[in-house]
XYZ file of C-alpha atoms in Angstrom:
385
model
C 17.203 41.589 40.864
C 20.479 39.383 41.337
C 20.564 36.245 43.495
C 23.611 34.846 45.381
C 23.373 31.254 44.774
C 24.441 28.189 46.737
C 26.408 25.686 44.872
C 24.490 22.538 43.738
C 26.615 20.581 46.392
C 25.821 22.858 48.782
C 22.093 22.713 47.584
C 22.471 18.799 48.062
C 24.296 19.307 51.521
C 21.895 21.600 53.495
C 18.366 19.952 51.852
C 20.397 16.585 53.760
C 21.544 18.439 56.598
C 17.419 19.821 56.721
C 16.381 16.458 57.182
C 18.431 15.454 60.120
C 15.546 14.881 62.302
C 14.123 12.151 59.900
C 17.764 10.934 59.550
C 17.957 10.444 62.887
C 14.330 8.950 63.684
C 15.152 6.621 60.623
C 18.155 5.142 62.338
C 16.517 4.516 65.493
C 13.018 3.145 64.449
C 15.149 0.957 61.525
C 18.346 -0.255 63.813
C 15.703 -1.119 66.258
C 13.504 -2.994 64.098
C 16.489 -5.026 62.785
C 17.520 -5.832 65.797
C 14.043 -7.245 67.226
C 12.806 -8.784 64.031
C 12.058 -11.982 65.098
C 9.848 -10.817 67.817
C 7.537 -8.302 65.361
C 5.544 -10.658 63.662
C 4.688 -9.744 60.210
C 6.379 -6.349 60.302
C 9.803 -8.047 61.305
C 9.474 -10.254 58.711
C 9.709 -7.115 55.897
C 13.598 -6.783 57.187
C 14.287 -10.137 55.283
C 13.906 -9.114 52.042
C 15.501 -5.908 50.063
C 12.018 -4.975 49.231
C 10.977 -5.093 52.173
C 13.603 -2.746 53.698
C 13.465 -0.267 50.649
C 9.513 -0.210 50.907
C 9.645 0.584 54.911
C 12.230 2.747 54.508
C 10.764 5.064 52.158
C 7.770 4.964 54.027
C 9.021 5.792 56.955
C 11.089 8.492 55.494
C 7.879 10.643 54.583
C 6.283 9.770 57.437
C 8.814 11.295 59.497
C 9.175 14.058 56.797
C 5.249 14.985 57.936
C 6.003 14.560 61.852
C 9.040 16.982 61.697
C 7.626 18.941 58.943
C 7.861 22.712 61.343
C 11.477 21.699 61.670
C 12.985 20.244 58.419
C 10.889 22.956 56.369
C 12.827 26.457 56.555
C 10.032 28.870 55.726
C 6.061 28.857 55.939
C 4.839 26.707 53.246
C 2.649 29.885 52.764
C 4.669 32.952 53.008
C 5.926 35.041 49.838
C 9.055 36.531 49.530
C 8.632 38.428 46.571
C 12.090 39.078 45.594
C 12.428 35.470 45.230
C 9.781 34.828 42.745
C 10.550 31.902 40.184
C 14.212 31.887 42.089
C 16.232 28.949 41.203
C 17.406 26.244 43.320
C 19.853 27.563 45.836
C 18.916 31.132 45.651
C 19.695 32.703 49.176
C 17.046 35.082 50.598
C 18.420 38.454 51.516
C 16.749 39.011 54.603
C 17.043 35.892 56.145
C 20.043 34.861 54.407
C 18.611 31.691 54.410
C 18.554 30.345 51.187
C 15.516 28.660 48.570
C 17.081 25.027 48.010
C 14.839 23.953 45.431
C 13.884 27.414 44.530
C 10.926 29.739 44.488
C 7.615 29.358 42.525
C 5.525 31.766 40.383
C 4.209 33.017 43.861
C 7.464 33.370 45.351
C 6.747 30.715 48.075
C 9.735 28.116 49.024
C 8.992 25.268 46.806
C 11.449 22.874 49.593
C 9.321 24.076 52.317
C 6.036 23.616 50.591
C 7.184 19.813 49.230
C 7.725 19.253 53.001
C 4.582 20.554 54.230
C 2.639 18.680 51.786
C 3.828 15.180 53.074
C 1.242 16.112 55.886
C -1.788 16.559 53.919
C -1.129 13.329 51.776
C 0.077 11.055 55.359
C -3.124 12.375 56.703
C -6.072 12.341 54.310
C -4.439 8.980 52.173
C -3.905 6.340 55.018
C -7.064 7.741 57.137
C -9.570 7.558 54.278
C -8.687 4.221 53.169
C -8.662 2.831 57.098
C -12.446 4.056 56.774
C -13.124 2.229 53.143
C -11.985 -1.278 54.793
C -14.234 -0.701 57.509
C -16.480 -0.058 55.094
C -16.007 -3.213 52.686
C -15.357 -5.551 55.680
C -18.223 -4.512 57.726
C -20.478 -5.481 54.594
C -18.093 -7.847 53.002
C -18.350 -10.342 55.806
C -21.800 -10.884 55.978
C -22.308 -10.826 52.008
C -19.570 -13.831 51.869
C -20.918 -15.429 54.640
C -24.456 -15.362 54.436
C -24.910 -15.578 50.905
C -28.181 -15.560 49.566
C -30.419 -12.344 49.593
C -27.970 -10.157 51.586
C -25.209 -11.167 49.322
C -27.473 -9.960 46.193
C -28.422 -6.893 47.563
C -25.025 -5.530 49.035
C -23.277 -6.817 46.370
C -25.303 -5.394 43.262
C -25.021 -1.618 45.473
C -21.082 -2.370 45.451
C -21.198 -3.356 41.796
C -23.505 -0.047 41.130
C -20.762 1.872 42.251
C -18.092 0.391 40.617
C -20.052 0.694 37.225
C -19.573 4.347 37.719
C -17.016 6.120 35.865
C -14.219 6.828 39.248
C -13.114 10.379 37.434
C -16.402 11.301 36.841
C -17.645 10.429 40.557
C -14.620 11.960 41.981
C -15.351 15.001 39.917
C -19.195 15.351 40.874
C -18.457 14.898 44.689
C -15.839 17.174 45.630
C -16.880 19.897 42.998
C -17.027 23.420 44.844
C -20.806 23.332 44.743
C -21.482 20.306 46.682
C -19.843 21.619 49.490
C -23.347 23.722 50.095
C -25.387 20.709 50.119
C -25.795 18.313 52.781
C -24.737 15.339 50.620
C -21.154 15.281 51.870
C -21.978 15.466 55.346
C -24.946 12.757 55.073
C -22.277 10.786 53.608
C -20.084 11.345 56.354
C -22.205 10.358 58.816
C -23.100 7.227 57.709
C -19.601 6.295 56.738
C -18.041 7.171 60.000
C -20.432 5.017 62.063
C -18.954 1.739 60.441
C -15.954 1.853 62.363
C -18.112 2.368 66.014
C -20.301 -0.659 64.507
C -17.198 -2.867 63.590
C -15.490 -2.630 67.268
C -18.780 -3.019 69.081
C -19.887 -5.727 67.232
C -16.311 -7.130 67.651
C -15.899 -6.582 71.419
C -19.724 -7.669 72.130
C -18.796 -11.586 70.373
C -15.696 -11.683 72.331
C -16.649 -10.438 75.889
C -20.244 -11.257 75.674
C -20.012 -13.919 78.637
C -17.895 -11.377 80.695
C -20.090 -7.959 81.049
C -17.374 -6.087 83.226
C -14.988 -6.655 80.199
C -17.539 -5.976 77.668
C -18.519 -2.956 79.475
C -15.355 -1.649 79.679
C -14.711 -2.144 75.781
C -17.867 -1.256 74.433
C -17.506 2.269 76.957
C -14.166 3.296 75.450
C -15.595 2.421 71.800
C -18.537 4.617 72.059
C -16.376 7.123 73.571
C -13.709 7.182 71.424
C -15.642 6.760 68.385
C -18.099 9.286 69.464
C -15.345 11.790 69.931
C -13.623 11.628 66.795
C -17.245 11.090 65.251
C -18.337 14.222 66.707
C -15.436 16.308 64.967
C -15.254 15.066 61.614
C -18.962 15.084 61.116
C -20.308 18.065 63.039
C -16.954 20.066 63.504
C -17.844 19.976 67.485
C -15.009 18.557 69.072
C -15.527 20.061 72.830
C -11.363 19.547 72.979
C -10.831 21.162 69.727
C -8.516 18.454 68.597
C -10.341 16.720 65.984
C -11.441 18.744 63.040
C -11.647 18.589 58.846
C -11.939 21.358 56.979
C -15.029 21.309 54.452
C -13.142 20.779 51.146
C -11.104 17.854 52.747
C -14.337 16.187 53.903
C -15.788 16.086 50.443
C -12.115 14.623 49.548
C -12.478 11.841 52.493
C -16.202 11.043 51.564
C -15.196 10.816 47.823
C -12.252 8.016 48.663
C -14.272 6.513 50.913
C -17.574 5.786 48.803
C -15.384 4.921 45.693
C -13.466 2.721 47.524
C -15.344 0.765 49.821
C -17.110 -1.801 46.788
C -13.397 -2.954 45.672
C -12.726 -3.370 49.442
C -16.172 -5.001 49.621
C -15.551 -7.322 46.721
C -11.852 -8.574 47.930
C -13.484 -9.261 51.744
C -16.678 -11.323 49.948
C -14.264 -13.823 47.695
C -11.915 -13.926 50.706
C -14.957 -15.105 52.981
C -16.302 -17.564 50.543
C -13.277 -19.085 50.244
C -12.392 -19.113 54.010
C -15.978 -20.371 55.352
C -15.376 -24.171 53.950
C -12.169 -24.558 55.700
C -12.470 -27.275 58.517
C -12.063 -24.690 61.600
C -14.811 -22.475 60.647
C -16.872 -26.223 61.064
C -15.020 -26.498 64.250
C -16.460 -23.264 65.538
C -19.656 -23.732 64.113
C -19.986 -27.238 65.866
C -19.030 -25.182 69.106
C -22.046 -23.379 68.777
C -20.513 -19.591 67.958
C -22.348 -17.077 66.705
C -22.321 -16.320 62.916
C -20.539 -12.486 63.617
C -17.839 -14.353 66.170
C -16.951 -16.687 63.509
C -16.723 -14.059 61.095
C -14.565 -11.843 62.968
C -12.399 -14.015 64.828
C -12.374 -17.204 62.701
C -12.332 -15.728 59.321
C -11.175 -12.349 59.492
C -7.681 -13.038 60.756
C -7.099 -15.639 58.172
C -7.989 -12.982 55.359
C -5.688 -10.534 57.090
C -2.483 -11.081 54.446
C -4.238 -10.050 51.491
C -6.145 -7.429 53.016
C -3.072 -5.529 54.170
C -1.416 -6.193 50.889
C -4.722 -4.198 49.578
C -4.454 -1.600 52.243
C -1.051 -0.445 50.874
C -1.729 -0.305 47.314
C -5.172 1.698 48.009
C -3.184 4.089 50.165
C -0.932 4.825 47.171
C -3.831 4.625 44.419
C -5.715 7.483 47.088
C -2.291 9.270 46.976
C -1.980 9.426 42.993
C -5.843 10.367 43.145
C -4.920 12.972 45.308
C -2.520 14.352 42.999
C -5.145 14.279 40.323
C -7.891 16.181 42.244
C -5.411 18.600 43.346
C -3.820 19.246 39.776
C -7.467 19.648 38.535
C -7.835 22.233 41.109
C -10.266 19.998 42.825
C -10.786 19.396 46.519
C -8.412 21.318 48.428
C -7.815 24.840 48.581
C -5.352 26.837 45.978
C -2.725 27.361 47.838
C -2.727 23.990 49.610
C 1.289 22.771 49.931
C -0.090 19.072 49.026
C 1.557 17.522 46.389
C -1.057 17.584 43.500
C -1.435 21.543 43.952
C 1.803 22.160 43.415
C 2.522 20.263 40.386
C -0.796 21.833 38.947
C 1.037 25.739 40.102
C 3.935 24.707 37.883
C 2.812 23.041 35.067
C 1.574 26.585 34.215
C 5.209 27.457 33.559
C 7.061 24.307 32.570
C 8.423 26.101 29.266
C 10.435 28.429 31.189
C 10.988 27.357 34.857
C 10.845 23.069 35.228
C 12.585 23.433 38.781
C 8.884 24.223 40.722
C 7.484 21.120 39.166
C 10.514 18.557 39.884
C 10.195 18.354 43.884
C 6.506 17.519 44.513
C 6.513 15.109 41.282
C 9.480 13.348 42.953
C 7.923 13.160 46.309
C 4.565 11.839 45.070
C 6.310 9.501 43.130
C 8.834 8.015 45.665
C 5.941 7.674 48.316
C 4.004 5.707 46.029
C 6.611 3.497 44.862
C 7.533 3.016 48.716
C 3.874 1.535 49.353
C 4.121 -0.474 45.929
C 7.765 -2.253 47.470
C 6.114 -2.124 50.800
C 2.868 -4.078 49.274
C 5.081 -6.638 47.100
C 7.055 -7.455 50.323
C 3.628 -8.086 51.882
C 2.139 -10.423 49.592
C 5.162 -12.527 49.451
C 5.178 -13.183 53.102
C 1.286 -13.879 53.091
C 2.175 -16.422 50.445
C 4.422 -17.742 53.160
C 1.830 -17.972 55.580
């Protein structure tokens, strides 16, 4: 079938117009942040360098794209318009009169809309899995570095055992479809998702143990919110129906946490072994503070710089990993609009149609680039502290 096409300039203009809520949100947030950067601490310091500004801008662009995906995308990412199969960029869909700005894929779906909705999947799984891995690594790395001895030996052995296993093979084993029929993912999720609750309960207890009323409020809120999220993620039993995760996404989530936690553990352990020799730690010990108070309120805040940098880099690694798993057809459903799956689908027809592969590839590359620039800027600021 013959299609009407937009010119290259009209396609570019159409893409820019579709992103109007993203440009508006970027202008507001970046303008406000730049104006008040002196009051925004570490985040405000990122605007002192071009690298920091570029990193923040790229990351916020994809964050707002995920938030406004339903407004930015002109079509349903799963909808098929048969006449638009393998349509070139700028082809106009006959019924609605709207253009497939980046063309259609081999299943006649709008590539632009799938790229936009793919950002939602990446920006939910990658940061969330990284945060859980940080919670696990910090909770285990603090006592290993502070106490040393047998505690350090046992925890380091377990971490090294996981790190010694080939990462790709490890993920292949954890995200294959058959593993969902076993209790392994849910058991691992049940263990890993307890760590944030344990961490924050310990954090508040060490801080407010001499103020019973404040302690009761903090612990109560932690158990209420943590238990709510725990029920939704592990048992899919959120009474409000807000927190939920599909089994195949849970597999990926657990695999990322399991593989990333030992690396975080090693970093935290090394930082704690260095920081615990400082004078302010000795002063806290002289005051009679408990070991966990010292770890959480004296040592951890002074290790935040390297940990924030590592978190940014780790989100980037996780994003690449999600793309890799999607490319190999593991984890997420085949119809998923995530960037890795989109690249895999497009790679089958590269010799005849290259345009379906470019948008998800550039999106994945640009998001990881933004995270790396953000990490570089944060590293420079942490060295100044």
